[in-house]
Short mmCIF file of C-alpha atoms in Angstrom, two decimals:
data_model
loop_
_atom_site.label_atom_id
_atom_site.label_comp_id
_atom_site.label_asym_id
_atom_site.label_seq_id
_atom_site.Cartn_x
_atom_site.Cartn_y
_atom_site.Cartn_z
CA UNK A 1 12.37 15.57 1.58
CA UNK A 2 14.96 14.14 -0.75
CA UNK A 3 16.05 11.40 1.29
CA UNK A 4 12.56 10.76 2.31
CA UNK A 5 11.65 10.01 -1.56
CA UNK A 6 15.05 8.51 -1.51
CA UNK A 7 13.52 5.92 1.05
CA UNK A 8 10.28 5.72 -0.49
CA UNK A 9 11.78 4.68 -3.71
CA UNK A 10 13.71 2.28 -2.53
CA UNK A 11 10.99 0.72 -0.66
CA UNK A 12 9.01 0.95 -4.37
CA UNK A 13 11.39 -0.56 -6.21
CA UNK A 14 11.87 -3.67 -3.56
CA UNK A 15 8.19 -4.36 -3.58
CA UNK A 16 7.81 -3.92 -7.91
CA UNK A 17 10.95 -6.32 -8.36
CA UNK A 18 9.64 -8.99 -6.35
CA UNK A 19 6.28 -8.87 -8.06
CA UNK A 20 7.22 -10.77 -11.22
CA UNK A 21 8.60 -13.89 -9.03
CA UNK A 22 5.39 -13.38 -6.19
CA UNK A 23 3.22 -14.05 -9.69
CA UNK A 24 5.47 -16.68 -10.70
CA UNK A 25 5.61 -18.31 -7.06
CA UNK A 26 1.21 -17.56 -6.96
CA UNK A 27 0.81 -20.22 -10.43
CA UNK A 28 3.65 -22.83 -9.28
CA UNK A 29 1.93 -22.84 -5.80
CA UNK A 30 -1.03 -23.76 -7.98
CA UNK A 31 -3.64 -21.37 -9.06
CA UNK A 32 -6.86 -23.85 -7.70
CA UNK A 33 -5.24 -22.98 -4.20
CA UNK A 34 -5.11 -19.22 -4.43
CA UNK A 35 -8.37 -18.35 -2.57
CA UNK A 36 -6.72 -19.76 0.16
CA UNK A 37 -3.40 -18.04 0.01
CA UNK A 38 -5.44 -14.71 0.38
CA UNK A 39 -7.11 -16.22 3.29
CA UNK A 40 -3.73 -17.01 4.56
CA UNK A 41 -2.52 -13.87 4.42
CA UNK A 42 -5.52 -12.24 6.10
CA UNK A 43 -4.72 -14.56 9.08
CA UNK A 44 -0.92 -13.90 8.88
CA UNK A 45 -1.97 -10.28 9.13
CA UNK A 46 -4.11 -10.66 11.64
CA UNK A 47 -1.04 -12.56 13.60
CA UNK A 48 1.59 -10.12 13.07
CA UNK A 49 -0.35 -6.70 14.23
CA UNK A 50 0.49 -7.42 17.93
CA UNK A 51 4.04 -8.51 17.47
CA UNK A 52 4.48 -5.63 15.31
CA UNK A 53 2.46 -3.92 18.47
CA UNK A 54 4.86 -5.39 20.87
CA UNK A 55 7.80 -3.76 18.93
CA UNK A 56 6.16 -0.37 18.66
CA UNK A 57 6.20 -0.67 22.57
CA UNK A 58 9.50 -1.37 22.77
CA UNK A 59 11.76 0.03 20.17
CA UNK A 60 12.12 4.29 19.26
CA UNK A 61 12.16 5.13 15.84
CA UNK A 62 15.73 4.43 15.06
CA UNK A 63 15.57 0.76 16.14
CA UNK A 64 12.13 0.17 15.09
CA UNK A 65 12.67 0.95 11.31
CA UNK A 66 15.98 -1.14 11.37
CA UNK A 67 14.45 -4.13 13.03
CA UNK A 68 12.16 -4.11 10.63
CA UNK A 69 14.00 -4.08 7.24
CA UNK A 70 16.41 -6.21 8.78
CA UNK A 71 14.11 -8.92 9.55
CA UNK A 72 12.43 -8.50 6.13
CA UNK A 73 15.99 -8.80 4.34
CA UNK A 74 16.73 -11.80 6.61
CA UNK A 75 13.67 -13.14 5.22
CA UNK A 76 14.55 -12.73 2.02
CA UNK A 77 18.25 -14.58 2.44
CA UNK A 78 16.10 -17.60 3.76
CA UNK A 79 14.05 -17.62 0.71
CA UNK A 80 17.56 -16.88 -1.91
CA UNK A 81 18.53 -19.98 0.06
CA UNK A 82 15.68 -22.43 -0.54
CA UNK A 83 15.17 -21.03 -4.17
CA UNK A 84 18.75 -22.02 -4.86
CA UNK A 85 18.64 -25.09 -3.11
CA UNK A 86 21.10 -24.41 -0.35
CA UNK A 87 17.88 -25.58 2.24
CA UNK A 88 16.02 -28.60 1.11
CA UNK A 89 17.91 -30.06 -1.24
CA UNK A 90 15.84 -28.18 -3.98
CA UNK A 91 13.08 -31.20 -3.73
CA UNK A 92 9.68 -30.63 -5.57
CA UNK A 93 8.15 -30.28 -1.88
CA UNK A 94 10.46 -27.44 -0.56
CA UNK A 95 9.95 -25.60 -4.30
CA UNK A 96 6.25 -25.87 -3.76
CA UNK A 97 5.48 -24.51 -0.21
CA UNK A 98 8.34 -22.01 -0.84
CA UNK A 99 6.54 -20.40 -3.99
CA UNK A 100 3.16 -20.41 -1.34
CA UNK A 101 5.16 -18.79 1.35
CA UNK A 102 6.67 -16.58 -0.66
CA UNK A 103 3.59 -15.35 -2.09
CA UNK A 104 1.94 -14.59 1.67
CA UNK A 105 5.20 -13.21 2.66
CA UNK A 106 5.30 -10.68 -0.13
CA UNK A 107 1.72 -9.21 0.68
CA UNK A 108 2.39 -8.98 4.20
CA UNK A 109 6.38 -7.40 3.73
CA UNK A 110 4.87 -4.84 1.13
CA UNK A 111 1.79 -3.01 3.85
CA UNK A 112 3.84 -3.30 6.92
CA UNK A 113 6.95 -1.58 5.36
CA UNK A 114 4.83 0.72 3.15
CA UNK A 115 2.63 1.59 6.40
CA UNK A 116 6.11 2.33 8.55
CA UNK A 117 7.54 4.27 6.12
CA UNK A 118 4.42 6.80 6.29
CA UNK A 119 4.36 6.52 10.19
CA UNK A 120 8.15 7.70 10.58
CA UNK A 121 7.18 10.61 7.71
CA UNK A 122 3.87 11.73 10.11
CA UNK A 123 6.46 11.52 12.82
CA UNK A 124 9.02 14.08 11.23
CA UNK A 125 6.90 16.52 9.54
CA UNK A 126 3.74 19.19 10.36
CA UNK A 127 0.61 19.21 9.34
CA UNK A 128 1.31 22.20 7.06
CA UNK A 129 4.99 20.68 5.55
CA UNK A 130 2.77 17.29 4.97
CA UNK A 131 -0.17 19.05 2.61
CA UNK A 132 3.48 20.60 1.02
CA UNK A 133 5.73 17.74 0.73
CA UNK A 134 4.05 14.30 0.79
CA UNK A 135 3.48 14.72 -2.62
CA UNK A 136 6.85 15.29 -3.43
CA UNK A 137 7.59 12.45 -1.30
CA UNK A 138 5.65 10.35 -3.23
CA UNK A 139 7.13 10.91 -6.31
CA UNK A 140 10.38 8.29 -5.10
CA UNK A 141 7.76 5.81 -5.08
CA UNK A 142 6.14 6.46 -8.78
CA UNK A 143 10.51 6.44 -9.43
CA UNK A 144 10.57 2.68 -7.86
CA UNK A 145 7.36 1.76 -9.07
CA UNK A 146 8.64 2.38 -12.69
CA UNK A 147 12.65 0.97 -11.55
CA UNK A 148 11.44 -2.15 -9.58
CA UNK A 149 9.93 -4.15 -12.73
CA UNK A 150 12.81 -3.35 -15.46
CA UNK A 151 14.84 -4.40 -12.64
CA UNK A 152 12.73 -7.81 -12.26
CA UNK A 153 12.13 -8.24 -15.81
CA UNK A 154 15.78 -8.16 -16.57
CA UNK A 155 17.34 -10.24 -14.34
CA UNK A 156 14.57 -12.91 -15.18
CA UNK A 157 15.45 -12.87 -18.38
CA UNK A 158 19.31 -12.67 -18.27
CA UNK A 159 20.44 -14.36 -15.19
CA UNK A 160 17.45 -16.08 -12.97
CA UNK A 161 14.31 -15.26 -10.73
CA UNK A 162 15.66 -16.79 -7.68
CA UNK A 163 18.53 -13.85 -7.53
CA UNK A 164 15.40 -11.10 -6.85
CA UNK A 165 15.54 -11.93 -2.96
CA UNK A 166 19.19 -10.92 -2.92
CA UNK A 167 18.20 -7.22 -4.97
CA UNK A 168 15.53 -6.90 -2.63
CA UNK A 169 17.97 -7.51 0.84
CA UNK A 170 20.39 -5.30 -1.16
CA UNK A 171 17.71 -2.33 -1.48
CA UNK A 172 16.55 -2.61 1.93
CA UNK A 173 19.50 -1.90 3.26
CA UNK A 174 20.56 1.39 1.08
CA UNK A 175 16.45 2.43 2.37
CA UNK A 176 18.02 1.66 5.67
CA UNK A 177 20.95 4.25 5.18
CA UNK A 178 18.86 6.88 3.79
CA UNK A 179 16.34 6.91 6.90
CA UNK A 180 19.40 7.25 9.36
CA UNK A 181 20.08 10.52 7.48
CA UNK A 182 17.03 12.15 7.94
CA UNK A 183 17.02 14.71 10.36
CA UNK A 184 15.30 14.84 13.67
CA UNK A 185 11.77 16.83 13.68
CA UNK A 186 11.87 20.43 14.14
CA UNK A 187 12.14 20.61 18.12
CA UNK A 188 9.79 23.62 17.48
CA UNK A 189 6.31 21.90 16.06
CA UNK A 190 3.80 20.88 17.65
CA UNK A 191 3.40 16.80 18.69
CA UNK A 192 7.29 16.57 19.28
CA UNK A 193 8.01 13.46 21.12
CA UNK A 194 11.77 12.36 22.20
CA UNK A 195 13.17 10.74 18.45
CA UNK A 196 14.43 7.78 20.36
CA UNK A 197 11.70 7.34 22.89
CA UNK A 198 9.51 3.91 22.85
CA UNK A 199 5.65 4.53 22.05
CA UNK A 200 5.08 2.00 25.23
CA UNK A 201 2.09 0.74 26.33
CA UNK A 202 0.54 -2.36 25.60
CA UNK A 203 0.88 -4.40 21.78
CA UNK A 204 -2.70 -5.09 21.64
CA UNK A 205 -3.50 -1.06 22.42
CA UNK A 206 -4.24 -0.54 18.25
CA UNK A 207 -7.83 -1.49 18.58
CA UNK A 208 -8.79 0.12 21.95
CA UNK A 209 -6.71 3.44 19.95
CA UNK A 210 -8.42 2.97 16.84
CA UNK A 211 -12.16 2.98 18.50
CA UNK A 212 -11.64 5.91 20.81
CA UNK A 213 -10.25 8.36 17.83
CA UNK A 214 -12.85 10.28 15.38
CA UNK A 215 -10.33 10.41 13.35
CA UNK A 216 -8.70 7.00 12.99
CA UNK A 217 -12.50 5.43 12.60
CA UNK A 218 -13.13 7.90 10.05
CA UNK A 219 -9.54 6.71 8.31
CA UNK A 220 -10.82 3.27 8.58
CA UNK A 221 -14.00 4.11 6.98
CA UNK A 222 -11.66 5.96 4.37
CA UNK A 223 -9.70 3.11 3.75
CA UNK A 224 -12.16 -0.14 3.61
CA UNK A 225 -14.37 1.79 1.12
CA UNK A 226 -11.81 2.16 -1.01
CA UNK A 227 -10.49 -1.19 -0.95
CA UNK A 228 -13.68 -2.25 -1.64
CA UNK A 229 -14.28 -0.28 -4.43
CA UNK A 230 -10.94 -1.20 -6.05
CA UNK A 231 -11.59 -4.71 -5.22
CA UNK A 232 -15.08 -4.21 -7.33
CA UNK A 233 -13.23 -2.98 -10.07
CA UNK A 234 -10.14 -5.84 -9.97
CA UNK A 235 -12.78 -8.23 -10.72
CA UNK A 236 -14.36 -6.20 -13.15
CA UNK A 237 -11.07 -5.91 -14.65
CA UNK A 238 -10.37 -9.42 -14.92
CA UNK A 239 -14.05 -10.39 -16.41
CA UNK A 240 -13.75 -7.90 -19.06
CA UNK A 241 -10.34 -8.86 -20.02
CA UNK A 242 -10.76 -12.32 -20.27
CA UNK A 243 -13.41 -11.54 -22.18
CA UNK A 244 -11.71 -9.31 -24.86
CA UNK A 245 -8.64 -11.40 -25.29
CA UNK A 246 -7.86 -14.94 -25.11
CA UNK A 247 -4.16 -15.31 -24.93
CA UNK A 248 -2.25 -14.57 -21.83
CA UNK A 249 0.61 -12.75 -23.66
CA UNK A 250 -2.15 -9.93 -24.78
CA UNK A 251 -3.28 -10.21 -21.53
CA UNK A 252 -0.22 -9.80 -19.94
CA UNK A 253 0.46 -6.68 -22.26
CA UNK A 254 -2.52 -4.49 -21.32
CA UNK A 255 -1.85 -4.84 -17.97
CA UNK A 256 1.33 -3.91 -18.25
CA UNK A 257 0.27 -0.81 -20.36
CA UNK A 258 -2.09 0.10 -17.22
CA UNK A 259 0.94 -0.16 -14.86
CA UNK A 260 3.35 1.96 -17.12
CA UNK A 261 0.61 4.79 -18.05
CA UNK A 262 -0.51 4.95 -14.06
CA UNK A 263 3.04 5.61 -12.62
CA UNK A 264 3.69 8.03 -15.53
CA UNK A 265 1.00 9.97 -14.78
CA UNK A 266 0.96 9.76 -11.04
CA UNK A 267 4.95 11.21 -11.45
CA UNK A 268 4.02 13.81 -13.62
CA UNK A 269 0.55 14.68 -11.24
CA UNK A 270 2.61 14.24 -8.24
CA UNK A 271 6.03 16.22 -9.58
CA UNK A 272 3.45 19.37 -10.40
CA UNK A 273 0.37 19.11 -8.98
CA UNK A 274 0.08 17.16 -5.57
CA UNK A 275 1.36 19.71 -3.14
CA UNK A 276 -0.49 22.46 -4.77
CA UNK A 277 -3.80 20.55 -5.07
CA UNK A 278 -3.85 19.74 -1.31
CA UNK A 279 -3.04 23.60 -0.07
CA UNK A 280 -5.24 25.14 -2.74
CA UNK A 281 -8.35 23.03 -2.25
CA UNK A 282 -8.03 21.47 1.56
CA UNK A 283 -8.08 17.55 2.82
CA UNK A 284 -11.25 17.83 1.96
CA UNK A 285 -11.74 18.09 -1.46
CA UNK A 286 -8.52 15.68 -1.89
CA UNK A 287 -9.94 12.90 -0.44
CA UNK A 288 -13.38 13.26 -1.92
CA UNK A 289 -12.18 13.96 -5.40
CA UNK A 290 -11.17 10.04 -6.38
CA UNK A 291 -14.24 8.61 -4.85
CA UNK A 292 -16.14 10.82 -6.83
CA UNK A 293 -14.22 10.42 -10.07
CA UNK A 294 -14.87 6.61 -8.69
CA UNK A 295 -18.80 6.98 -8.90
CA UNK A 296 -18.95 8.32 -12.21
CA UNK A 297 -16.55 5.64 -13.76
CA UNK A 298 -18.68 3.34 -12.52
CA UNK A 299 -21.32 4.88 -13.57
CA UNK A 300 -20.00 4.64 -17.13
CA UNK A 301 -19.26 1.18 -16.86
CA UNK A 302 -22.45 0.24 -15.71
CA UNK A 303 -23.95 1.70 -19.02
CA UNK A 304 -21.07 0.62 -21.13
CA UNK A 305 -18.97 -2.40 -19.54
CA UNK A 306 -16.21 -2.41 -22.67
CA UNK A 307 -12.60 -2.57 -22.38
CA UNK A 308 -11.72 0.81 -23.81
CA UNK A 309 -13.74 2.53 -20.81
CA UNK A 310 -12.46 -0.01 -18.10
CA UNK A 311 -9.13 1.05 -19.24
CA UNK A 312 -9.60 4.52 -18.71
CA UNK A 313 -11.03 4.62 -15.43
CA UNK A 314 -8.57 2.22 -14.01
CA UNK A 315 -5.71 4.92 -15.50
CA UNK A 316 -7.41 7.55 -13.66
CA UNK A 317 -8.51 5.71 -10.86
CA UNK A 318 -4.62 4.59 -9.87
CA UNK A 319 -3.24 7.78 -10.96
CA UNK A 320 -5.49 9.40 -8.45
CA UNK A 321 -4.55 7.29 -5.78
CA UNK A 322 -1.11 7.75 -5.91
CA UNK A 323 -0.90 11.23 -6.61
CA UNK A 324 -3.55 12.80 -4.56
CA UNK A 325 -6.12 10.17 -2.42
CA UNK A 326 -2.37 8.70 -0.85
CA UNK A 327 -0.89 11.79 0.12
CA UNK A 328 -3.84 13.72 1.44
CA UNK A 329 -4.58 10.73 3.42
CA UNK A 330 -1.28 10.15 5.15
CA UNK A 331 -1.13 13.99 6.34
CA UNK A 332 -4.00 13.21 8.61
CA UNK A 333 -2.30 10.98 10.53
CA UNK A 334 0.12 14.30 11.41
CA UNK A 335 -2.68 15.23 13.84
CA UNK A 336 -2.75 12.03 16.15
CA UNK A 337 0.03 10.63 18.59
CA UNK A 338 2.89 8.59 18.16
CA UNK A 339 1.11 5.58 19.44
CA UNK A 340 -1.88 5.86 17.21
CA UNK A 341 0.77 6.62 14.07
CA UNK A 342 2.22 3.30 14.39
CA UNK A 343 0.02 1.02 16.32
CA UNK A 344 -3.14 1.68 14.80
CA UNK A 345 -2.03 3.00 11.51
CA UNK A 346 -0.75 -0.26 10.99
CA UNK A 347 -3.65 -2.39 12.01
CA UNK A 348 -5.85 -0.54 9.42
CA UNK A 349 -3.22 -0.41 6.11
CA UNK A 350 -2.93 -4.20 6.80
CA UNK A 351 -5.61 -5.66 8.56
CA UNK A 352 -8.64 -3.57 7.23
CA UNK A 353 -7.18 -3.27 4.41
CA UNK A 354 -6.83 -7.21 3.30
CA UNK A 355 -10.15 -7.79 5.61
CA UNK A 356 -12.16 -5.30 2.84
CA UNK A 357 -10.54 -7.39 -0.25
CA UNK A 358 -11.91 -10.14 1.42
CA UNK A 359 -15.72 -9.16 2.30
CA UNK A 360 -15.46 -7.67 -1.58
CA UNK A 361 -14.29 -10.86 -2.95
CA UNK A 362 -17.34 -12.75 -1.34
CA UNK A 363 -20.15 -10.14 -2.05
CA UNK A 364 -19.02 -9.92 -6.05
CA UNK A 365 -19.13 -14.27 -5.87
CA UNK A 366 -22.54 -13.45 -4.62
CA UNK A 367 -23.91 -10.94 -6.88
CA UNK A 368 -22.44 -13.44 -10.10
CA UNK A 369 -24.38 -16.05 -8.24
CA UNK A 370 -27.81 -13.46 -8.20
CA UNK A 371 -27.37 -13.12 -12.11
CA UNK A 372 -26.41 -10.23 -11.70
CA UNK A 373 -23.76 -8.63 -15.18
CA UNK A 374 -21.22 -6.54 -14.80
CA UNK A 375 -22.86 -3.46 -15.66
CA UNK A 376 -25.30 -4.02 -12.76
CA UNK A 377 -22.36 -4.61 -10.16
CA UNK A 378 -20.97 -1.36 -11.63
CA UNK A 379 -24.24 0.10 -10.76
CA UNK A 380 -24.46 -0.96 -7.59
CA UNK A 381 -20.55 0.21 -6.49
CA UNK A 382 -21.85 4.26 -7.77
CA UNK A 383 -23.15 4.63 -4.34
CA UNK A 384 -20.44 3.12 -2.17
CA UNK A 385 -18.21 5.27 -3.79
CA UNK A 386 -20.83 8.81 -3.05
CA UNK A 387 -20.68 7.43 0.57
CA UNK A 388 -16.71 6.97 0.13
CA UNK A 389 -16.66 10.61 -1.07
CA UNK A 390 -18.78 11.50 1.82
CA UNK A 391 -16.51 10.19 4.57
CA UNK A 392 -13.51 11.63 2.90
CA UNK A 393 -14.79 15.44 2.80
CA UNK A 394 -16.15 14.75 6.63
CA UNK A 395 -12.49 13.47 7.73
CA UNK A 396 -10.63 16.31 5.67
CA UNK A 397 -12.73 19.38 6.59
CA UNK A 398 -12.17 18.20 9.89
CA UNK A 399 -8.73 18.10 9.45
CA UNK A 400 -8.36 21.24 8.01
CA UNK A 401 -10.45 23.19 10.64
CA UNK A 402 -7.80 21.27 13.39
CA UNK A 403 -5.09 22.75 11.12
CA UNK A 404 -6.24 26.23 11.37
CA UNK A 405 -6.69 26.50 14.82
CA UNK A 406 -3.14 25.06 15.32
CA UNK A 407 -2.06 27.74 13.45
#
């Protein structure tokens, strides 16, 4: 469990520290263009499913997970190199389509590496040490969350942005050490499968998987309602802040109050509560319990669409997430197979993931363009979240009763 959070942290604080130079890199690409660098990623996305597909097929555990970080980090010494001038000559050109790049590469590295690290963790443990431990687990990510931007912000300030890439290769790698520590799954529970064994098969199997499993379509279902609903709530966000304050630096500050009191209270939740939530009240109740704290913020911000409640419900929103909606979800995929872990857990914490930001993006546009205020988008999100909290009891009961006849 420790060197799982161990891991997990590390992966955290890799994705947090490169966040200050991915915003940086998002308004030198220009900001005009960044509709289309979110289109760009969806694409890339859509792209790199079936080669990571192909590698599932190919590669056990204990190459897979190094292949991966290692052509991440290899990545990353390509972009130290441009930002620094080595490649390119440093020209206006090169600095521009680097910072686009960068940005695109950064949304794509963060899911895949994210989604691998909870496919290896549904490899290792039981459905019973998953409702125990994932929350646990999850605490080295709240750690990272909180390391990765003092670790950003400083060297920024100190010494320069374009040294992040090298932090990041260097962090990858001690993740690296700490997953060829972990121990091989108890030979005894159910699901084993061979720790160095290829999945096999074929790289475009994730769909064909993903449509013949109750379970994964009801994890997709899962999944795109809540991106959509924190989409909703993103632009929300940004409306009502750029309504309350008119100078980035404010701007800047409240969000980064948000981030600080979310990963403080998602270690605390996670630290004491997580675990004991989960076995107390069932998959069930975990996953229905943020969309329904969802519906009612909503519901509040429909009849009063002011910063002081907006701030709130995002806190509790996030927190949620992380220390409950997160864990409870990844224990479900302890009841499919290998295949379906890494194939098509992939192709829905990526691609159904970015396609739901998307489709969300386009209906709020519409809605604005249908006169439509904030408080009546709000209004309108309740009951996509009561049909969130819905799918989440169905998929968790279900889980649970597959639990207990396992056991």
């Amino acid at each position: 469990m420790v060197l799982a959070a161990l891991w997990f942290c590390c992966l955290l604080t890799t994705n947090y520290t490169l966040r200050p130079l991915r915003d940086a890199m998002a308004v030198a690409g220009g900001v005009e263009d960044l509709h289309w660098l979110f289109t760009v990623t969806f694409l890339v996305m859509l792209a790199a499913v079936p080669v990571y597909g192909f590698a599932v097929a190919r590669c056990g555990r204990a190459r897979l997970v190094p292949l991966v970080h290692r052509f991440f980090s290899l990545n990353l010494l390509v972009f130290f190199a441009l930002m620094q001038g080595f490649i390119g000559g440093g020209s206006e050109a090169v600095q521009l389509w680097t910072a686009r790049v960068f940005f695109v590469w950064t949304s794509v590295f963060n899911l895949f590496v994210i989604s691998l690290f909870w496919s290896v963790m549904a490899d290792l443990f039981s459905g019973s040490d998953a409702r125990r431990l994932f929350g646990l687990i999850s605490v080295g990510g709240s750690i990272g969350a909180i390391a990765g931007p003092t670790i950003g912000g400083a060297l920024s300030l100190w010494l320069s942005p374009s040294l992040l890439p090298l932090v990041g290769a260097a962090l990858l790698e001690l993740s690296l050490a700490a997953m060829r520590r972990l121990p091989p799954r108890d030979p005894r529970t159910p699901n084993n499968e061979a720790e160095g064994a290829p999945v096999g098969g074929s790289p475009f199997a994730a769909i064909p998987e993903l449509l013949r499993s109750p379970t994964l379509l009801g994890i997709c279902a899962y999944v795109l309602l809540l991106t959509m609903s924190s989409t909703v709530l993103y632009f929300i966000q940004a409306q009502i802040v750029a309504l309350s304050f008119t100078d980035d630096a404010t701007r800047t500050a409240v969000f980064a109050g948000i981030d600080l009191s979310v990963n403080l209270l998602s270690l605390l939740a996670q630290t004491l509560l997580t675990g004991r939530l989960i076995r107390r009240i069932g998959l069930g109740w975990s996953l229905a319990v943020l969309p329904l704290l969802c519906a009612l913020g909503f519901v509040g911000l429909a009849l009063a669409p002011v910063l002081a409640v907006l701030v709130g419900f995002q806190i509790l929103r996030r927190a949620g997430n992380y220390a409950l909606s997160r864990p409870a979800r990844e224990v479900l995929y302890t009841s499919v197979d290998r295949s379906q872990r890494y194939r098509a857990k992939s192709l829905i914490d990526t691609v159904v993931y970015r396609g739901g930001d998307a489709l969300t993006g386009w209906a709020f546009a519409g809605c604005k363009a249908l006169g439509l205020g904030l408080g009546g988008i709000a209004l309108l999100a309740a009951p996509l979240a009561g049909l969130w909290a819905g799918v989440g009891a169905l998929i968790g009961r279900r889980a649970d009763a597959s639990e207990r006849a396992t056991d």
